[in-house]
Amino acid sequence: MLKHAETGTGGIPRRAFNNPRAMESLGSSNLSNSFALGDTSPSARLGGRELPALNTRGFVQGKERLNAVKREMQKDIRAIQKALPTLDPDSIGSKTLRSREVTLRQEVEVLNRQVRQGGYLNTPAANRQANPNGNFYVPKEYADRAGINTTRSF
């Protein structure tokens, strides 16, 4: 016999779905939360706005566009650093923002590495051959915020 958690109902007995009173007794549980839809990270909110998700990428051409994307990311890093002292260090919001700050710092370092290498590939020589136009691989969400169009191809 299957346990409730193995039945695909999220640990709720199947009979509860056939009984309206049983469904009402679930109260405020949210059966359609974002985690059930495949989102594995809680959203980070800062100053009433949601930070970009960093889950899609696109190419931008030229260092000036890459630097505009980095500036947008650094704005969020500064805003997070400013907000962290006002939060309870043990709260989920504080932990989420700290994690987000680390992620953004790593992303900025990846972009800096691309500048040093001349593009998005592993070596400068490969970039000179495959990337003569100076394309850089950036988080699309931040490029959109900087007002820069991204493309998936050259």
XYZ file of N, CA and C in Angstrom:
462
model
N 0.851 -1.188 0.000
C 0.000 0.000 0.000
C 0.890 1.243 0.000
N 0.545 2.196 -0.853
C 1.335 3.415 -0.965
C 1.070 4.356 0.203
N 2.102 5.014 0.629
C 1.941 6.072 1.623
C 1.352 7.293 0.916
N 0.782 8.217 1.714
C 0.157 9.391 1.109
C 1.146 10.221 0.303
N 2.370 10.362 0.789
C 3.355 11.199 0.104
C 3.753 10.608 -1.236
N 3.535 9.303 -1.430
C 3.913 8.657 -2.677
C 2.779 8.624 -3.691
N 1.625 9.140 -3.345
C 0.464 9.025 -4.216
C 0.326 10.194 -5.181
N 1.196 11.200 -5.102
C 1.086 12.338 -6.001
C 0.114 13.392 -5.518
N -0.375 13.267 -4.303
C -1.320 14.250 -3.773
C -0.660 15.132 -2.730
N 0.648 15.065 -2.623
C 1.358 15.924 -1.686
C 1.125 15.558 -0.238
N 0.897 14.289 0.047
C 0.716 13.861 1.423
C -0.707 13.989 1.935
N -1.618 14.433 1.084
C -3.028 14.565 1.475
C -3.748 13.293 1.018
N -4.486 12.653 1.897
C -5.191 11.430 1.483
C -6.096 11.698 0.285
N -6.117 10.765 -0.657
C -6.952 10.939 -1.855
C -8.418 11.175 -1.511
N -8.891 10.536 -0.470
C -10.303 10.696 -0.124
C -10.629 12.151 0.228
N -9.632 12.925 0.639
C -9.885 14.329 0.982
C -10.289 15.129 -0.248
N -9.796 14.726 -1.423
C -10.131 15.469 -2.633
C -11.565 15.218 -3.072
N -12.164 14.109 -2.626
C -13.542 13.791 -2.974
C -14.525 14.331 -1.951
N -14.043 14.869 -0.853
C -14.896 15.326 0.225
C -14.714 16.833 0.413
N -15.731 17.631 0.059
C -15.577 19.085 0.172
C -15.264 19.551 1.593
N -15.857 18.900 2.586
C -15.568 19.307 3.968
C -14.120 19.025 4.332
N -13.581 17.937 3.818
C -12.177 17.629 4.087
C -11.274 18.668 3.422
N -11.643 19.120 2.210
C -10.842 20.143 1.526
C -10.894 21.459 2.295
N -12.081 21.795 2.844
C -12.191 23.023 3.630
C -11.347 22.939 4.890
N -11.222 21.738 5.430
C -10.462 21.594 6.666
C -8.962 21.795 6.440
N -8.557 21.787 5.194
C -7.150 22.053 4.914
C -6.811 23.510 5.205
N -7.841 24.337 5.264
C -7.654 25.728 5.676
C -6.818 26.520 4.706
N -5.752 27.111 5.233
C -4.980 28.043 4.425
C -3.859 27.372 3.656
N -3.807 26.046 3.619
C -2.729 25.433 2.858
C -2.913 25.771 1.391
N -1.837 26.107 0.756
C -1.896 26.522 -0.637
C -1.408 25.361 -1.491
N -2.343 24.668 -2.117
C -1.973 23.506 -2.911
C -1.322 23.891 -4.228
N -1.452 25.145 -4.649
C -0.871 25.553 -5.923
C 0.275 26.529 -5.716
N 1.075 26.294 -4.690
C 2.186 27.220 -4.471
C 3.250 27.054 -5.542
N 4.180 28.005 -5.607
C 5.167 28.004 -6.676
C 6.128 26.823 -6.572
N 6.330 26.273 -5.391
C 7.247 25.157 -5.267
C 6.681 23.924 -5.949
N 5.375 23.760 -5.919
C 4.766 22.611 -6.574
C 4.863 22.731 -8.089
N 5.075 23.938 -8.592
C 5.153 24.146 -10.030
C 6.579 24.053 -10.549
N 7.518 23.644 -9.714
C 8.872 23.429 -10.183
C 9.847 24.518 -9.792
N 9.406 25.587 -9.188
C 10.303 26.639 -8.752
C 11.006 26.162 -7.491
N 12.334 26.129 -7.509
C 13.060 25.582 -6.370
C 13.626 26.643 -5.459
N 13.464 27.915 -5.794
C 14.040 28.946 -4.923
C 12.977 29.980 -4.593
N 12.930 30.424 -3.354
C 11.957 31.452 -3.009
C 12.321 32.762 -3.693
N 11.315 33.543 -4.001
C 11.595 34.803 -4.683
C 12.206 35.783 -3.692
N 13.095 36.603 -4.193
C 13.743 37.612 -3.356
C 13.093 38.959 -3.650
N 12.564 39.572 -2.617
C 11.934 40.872 -2.759
C 12.771 41.892 -2.020
N 12.936 43.047 -2.648
C 13.750 44.093 -2.058
C 13.066 45.419 -2.307
N 12.692 46.081 -1.225
C 12.043 47.379 -1.360
C 10.745 47.323 -2.134
N 10.013 46.233 -2.003
C 8.724 46.113 -2.668
C 8.787 45.604 -4.094
N 9.984 45.393 -4.631
C 10.065 44.859 -5.993
C 10.811 43.533 -5.965
N 10.454 42.674 -6.888
C 11.078 41.367 -6.958
C 12.365 41.452 -7.766
N 13.412 40.845 -7.248
C 14.681 40.836 -7.961
C 14.586 39.879 -9.146
N 15.272 40.177 -10.248
C 15.243 39.269 -11.389
C 15.712 37.869 -11.017
N 15.251 36.883 -11.739
C 15.449 35.490 -11.364
C 16.782 34.891 -11.799
N 17.496 35.483 -12.735
C 18.781 34.975 -13.228
C 18.679 33.601 -13.879
N 17.516 33.237 -14.372
C 17.391 31.890 -14.904
C 17.418 31.811 -16.422
N 17.489 32.944 -17.106
C 17.630 32.912 -18.565
C 18.800 33.787 -18.957
N 19.383 33.480 -20.090
C 20.547 34.217 -20.560
C 20.372 34.577 -22.023
N 21.113 35.566 -22.425
C 21.133 35.974 -23.816
C 22.469 36.627 -24.119
N 22.734 36.857 -25.385
C 23.982 37.480 -25.790
C 23.783 38.971 -26.005
N 24.758 39.748 -25.562
C 24.810 41.172 -25.896
C 26.134 41.428 -26.591
N 26.144 42.428 -27.462
C 27.352 42.715 -28.221
C 28.025 43.964 -27.665
N 29.283 43.835 -27.315
C 30.069 44.975 -26.886
C 30.183 45.114 -25.379
N 31.364 45.606 -24.952
C 31.634 45.748 -23.520
C 30.765 46.806 -22.866
N 30.371 47.847 -23.612
C 29.537 48.884 -22.989
C 28.182 48.320 -22.573
N 27.641 47.414 -23.347
C 26.373 46.775 -22.971
C 26.571 45.818 -21.798
N 27.674 45.088 -21.822
C 27.987 44.201 -20.710
C 28.150 45.013 -19.428
N 28.828 46.149 -19.511
C 29.020 46.988 -18.327
C 27.695 47.548 -17.817
N 26.754 47.834 -18.714
C 25.430 48.309 -18.287
C 24.709 47.217 -17.498
N 24.846 45.973 -17.935
C 24.236 44.853 -17.220
C 24.894 44.701 -15.853
N 26.229 44.795 -15.811
C 26.933 44.680 -14.531
C 26.521 45.796 -13.576
N 26.320 47.008 -14.088
C 25.878 48.119 -13.226
C 24.529 47.825 -12.596
N 23.610 47.253 -13.350
C 22.295 46.898 -12.802
C 22.436 45.849 -11.705
N 23.308 44.889 -11.923
C 23.517 43.845 -10.918
C 24.167 44.436 -9.668
N 25.111 45.345 -9.849
C 25.784 45.961 -8.708
C 24.839 46.873 -7.924
N 23.862 47.469 -8.601
C 22.833 48.245 -7.888
C 22.082 47.349 -6.907
N 21.728 46.142 -7.370
C 21.019 45.212 -6.489
C 21.902 44.752 -5.343
N 23.182 44.528 -5.606
C 24.104 44.121 -4.532
C 24.162 45.211 -3.469
N 24.284 46.471 -3.895
C 24.329 47.578 -2.926
C 23.018 47.700 -2.161
N 21.900 47.533 -2.846
C 20.600 47.622 -2.184
C 20.432 46.496 -1.161
N 20.908 45.306 -1.495
C 20.832 44.185 -0.554
C 21.702 44.466 0.660
N 22.915 44.960 0.426
C 23.810 45.271 1.545
C 23.211 46.344 2.451
N 22.480 47.270 1.867
C 21.837 48.324 2.653
C 20.655 47.780 3.455
N 19.936 46.816 2.888
C 18.736 46.284 3.538
C 19.045 45.230 4.595
N 20.139 44.499 4.444
C 20.429 43.394 5.362
C 20.516 43.806 6.832
N 21.162 44.931 7.198
C 21.237 45.270 8.619
C 19.880 45.551 9.264
N 18.867 45.859 8.461
C 17.557 46.165 9.019
C 16.714 44.915 9.254
N 17.173 43.767 8.767
C 16.414 42.524 8.895
C 16.940 41.675 10.035
N 16.064 40.854 10.574
C 16.463 39.873 11.582
C 17.375 38.856 10.898
N 18.599 38.642 11.406
C 19.543 37.744 10.736
C 19.046 36.311 10.589
N 18.114 35.887 11.440
C 17.622 34.519 11.372
C 16.358 34.380 10.521
N 15.852 35.486 9.996
C 14.613 35.417 9.213
C 14.891 34.830 7.834
N 13.856 34.271 7.242
C 13.983 33.670 5.908
C 14.298 34.746 4.873
N 13.754 35.955 5.070
C 14.040 37.049 4.134
C 15.506 37.425 4.144
N 16.096 37.478 5.323
C 17.516 37.804 5.448
C 18.373 36.726 4.802
N 18.035 35.482 5.046
C 18.803 34.378 4.463
C 18.681 34.368 2.947
N 17.480 34.642 2.449
C 17.264 34.678 1.010
C 18.072 35.805 0.374
N 18.049 36.982 1.007
C 18.798 38.106 0.446
C 20.308 37.868 0.516
N 20.789 37.268 1.600
C 22.229 36.963 1.687
C 22.634 35.988 0.588
N 21.809 34.984 0.376
C 22.084 34.015 -0.679
C 22.067 34.701 -2.049
N 21.111 35.588 -2.221
C 21.006 36.312 -3.486
C 22.221 37.209 -3.719
N 22.727 37.833 -2.648
C 23.916 38.681 -2.768
C 25.118 37.854 -3.226
N 25.295 36.679 -2.635
C 26.403 35.803 -3.032
C 26.260 35.399 -4.497
N 25.042 35.048 -4.891
C 24.796 34.653 -6.278
C 25.097 35.797 -7.233
N 24.664 37.003 -6.893
C 24.929 38.150 -7.761
C 26.422 38.442 -7.854
N 27.135 38.353 -6.739
C 28.587 38.562 -6.769
C 29.266 37.539 -7.682
N 28.819 36.293 -7.613
C 29.387 35.264 -8.490
C 29.075 35.555 -9.951
N 27.865 36.005 -10.223
C 27.492 36.351 -11.594
C 28.339 37.500 -12.131
N 28.572 38.505 -11.297
C 29.405 39.642 -11.722
C 30.827 39.158 -12.013
N 31.327 38.244 -11.190
C 32.671 37.697 -11.424
C 32.724 36.928 -12.744
N 31.660 36.200 -13.071
C 31.595 35.494 -14.358
C 31.662 36.502 -15.498
N 30.932 37.608 -15.368
C 30.965 38.634 -16.413
C 32.347 39.277 -16.508
N 32.999 39.512 -15.366
C 34.367 40.056 -15.387
C 35.325 39.094 -16.080
N 35.150 37.801 -15.828
C 35.993 36.797 -16.472
C 35.780 36.808 -17.980
N 34.540 37.011 -18.422
C 34.279 37.099 -19.852
C 35.029 38.279 -20.470
N 35.069 39.399 -19.766
C 35.788 40.573 -20.281
C 37.278 40.244 -20.416
N 37.853 39.609 -19.398
C 39.278 39.260 -19.449
C 39.580 38.297 -20.588
N 38.634 37.385 -20.864
C 38.859 36.391 -21.911
C 38.459 36.893 -23.291
N 37.719 37.973 -23.346
C 37.292 38.495 -24.641
C 35.976 37.943 -25.124
N 35.241 37.248 -24.301
C 33.953 36.700 -24.724
C 33.440 35.669 -23.760
N 32.664 34.731 -24.274
C 31.951 33.803 -23.415
C 32.521 32.391 -23.434
N 33.548 32.138 -24.220
C 34.115 30.789 -24.271
C 35.222 30.633 -23.232
N 35.826 29.463 -23.193
C 36.779 29.141 -22.134
C 38.152 29.784 -22.298
N 38.561 30.085 -23.510
C 39.901 30.630 -23.706
C 39.854 31.855 -24.607
N 40.799 32.785 -24.430
C 40.850 33.956 -25.315
C 41.028 33.577 -26.783
N 41.846 32.557 -27.059
C 42.063 32.154 -28.452
C 40.762 31.650 -29.087
N 40.012 30.857 -28.327
C 38.729 30.359 -28.853
C 37.760 31.508 -29.076
N 37.779 32.501 -28.193
C 36.894 33.642 -28.364
C 37.264 34.468 -29.585
N 38.553 34.674 -29.827
C 38.968 35.452 -31.006
C 38.493 34.784 -32.285
N 38.517 33.454 -32.292
C 38.110 32.735 -33.491
C 36.587 32.663 -33.612
N 35.897 32.320 -32.527
C 34.453 32.070 -32.595
C 33.619 33.315 -32.325
N 34.219 34.345 -31.746
C 33.447 35.497 -31.301
C 34.104 36.808 -31.753
N 34.233 37.016 -33.054
C 34.911 38.233 -33.519
C 34.131 39.517 -33.220
N 32.830 39.413 -32.974
C 32.006 40.604 -32.729
C 31.963 41.027 -31.274
N 32.626 40.286 -30.382
C 32.645 40.650 -28.966
C 31.303 40.455 -28.290
N 30.712 39.276 -28.458
C 29.447 38.965 -27.792
C 29.713 38.439 -26.391
N 28.829 38.806 -25.460
C 28.957 38.378 -24.075
C 27.650 37.739 -23.640
N 27.755 36.730 -22.790
C 26.626 35.928 -22.330
C 26.193 36.471 -20.974
N 25.011 37.076 -20.890
C 24.581 37.795 -19.683
C 23.207 37.312 -19.223
N 22.863 37.557 -17.944
C 21.496 37.275 -17.488
C 20.502 38.185 -18.213
N 19.568 37.593 -18.913
C 18.617 38.347 -19.732
C 17.774 39.308 -18.895
N 17.429 38.886 -17.672
C 16.570 39.720 -16.827
C 17.234 41.068 -16.524
N 18.539 41.045 -16.277
C 19.248 42.296 -15.991
C 19.488 43.100 -17.260
N 19.680 42.426 -18.389
C 19.815 43.143 -19.656
C 18.517 43.879 -19.974
N 17.388 43.215 -19.721
C 16.094 43.862 -19.944
C 15.949 45.087 -19.055
N 16.377 44.960 -17.802
C 16.277 46.081 -16.874
C 17.160 47.249 -17.295
N 18.294 46.933 -17.943
C 19.204 47.985 -18.413
C 18.739 48.546 -19.760
N 17.681 47.990 -20.308
C 17.162 48.465 -21.602
C 17.954 47.967 -22.788
N 18.559 46.795 -22.653
C 19.386 46.232 -23.718
C 18.734 44.967 -24.235
N 18.589 44.893 -25.550
C 18.031 43.679 -26.162
C 19.081 42.592 -26.210
N 18.666 41.377 -25.929
C 19.575 40.233 -26.029
C 19.131 39.365 -27.180
N 20.083 38.573 -27.673
C 19.788 37.630 -28.731
C 20.358 36.287 -28.351
N 19.792 35.222 -28.865
C 20.293 33.877 -28.576
C 21.283 33.417 -29.635
N 21.425 34.148 -30.699
C 22.345 33.729 -31.767
C 23.109 34.941 -32.267
N 24.047 34.711 -33.128
C 24.837 35.806 -33.685
C 24.272 36.197 -35.023
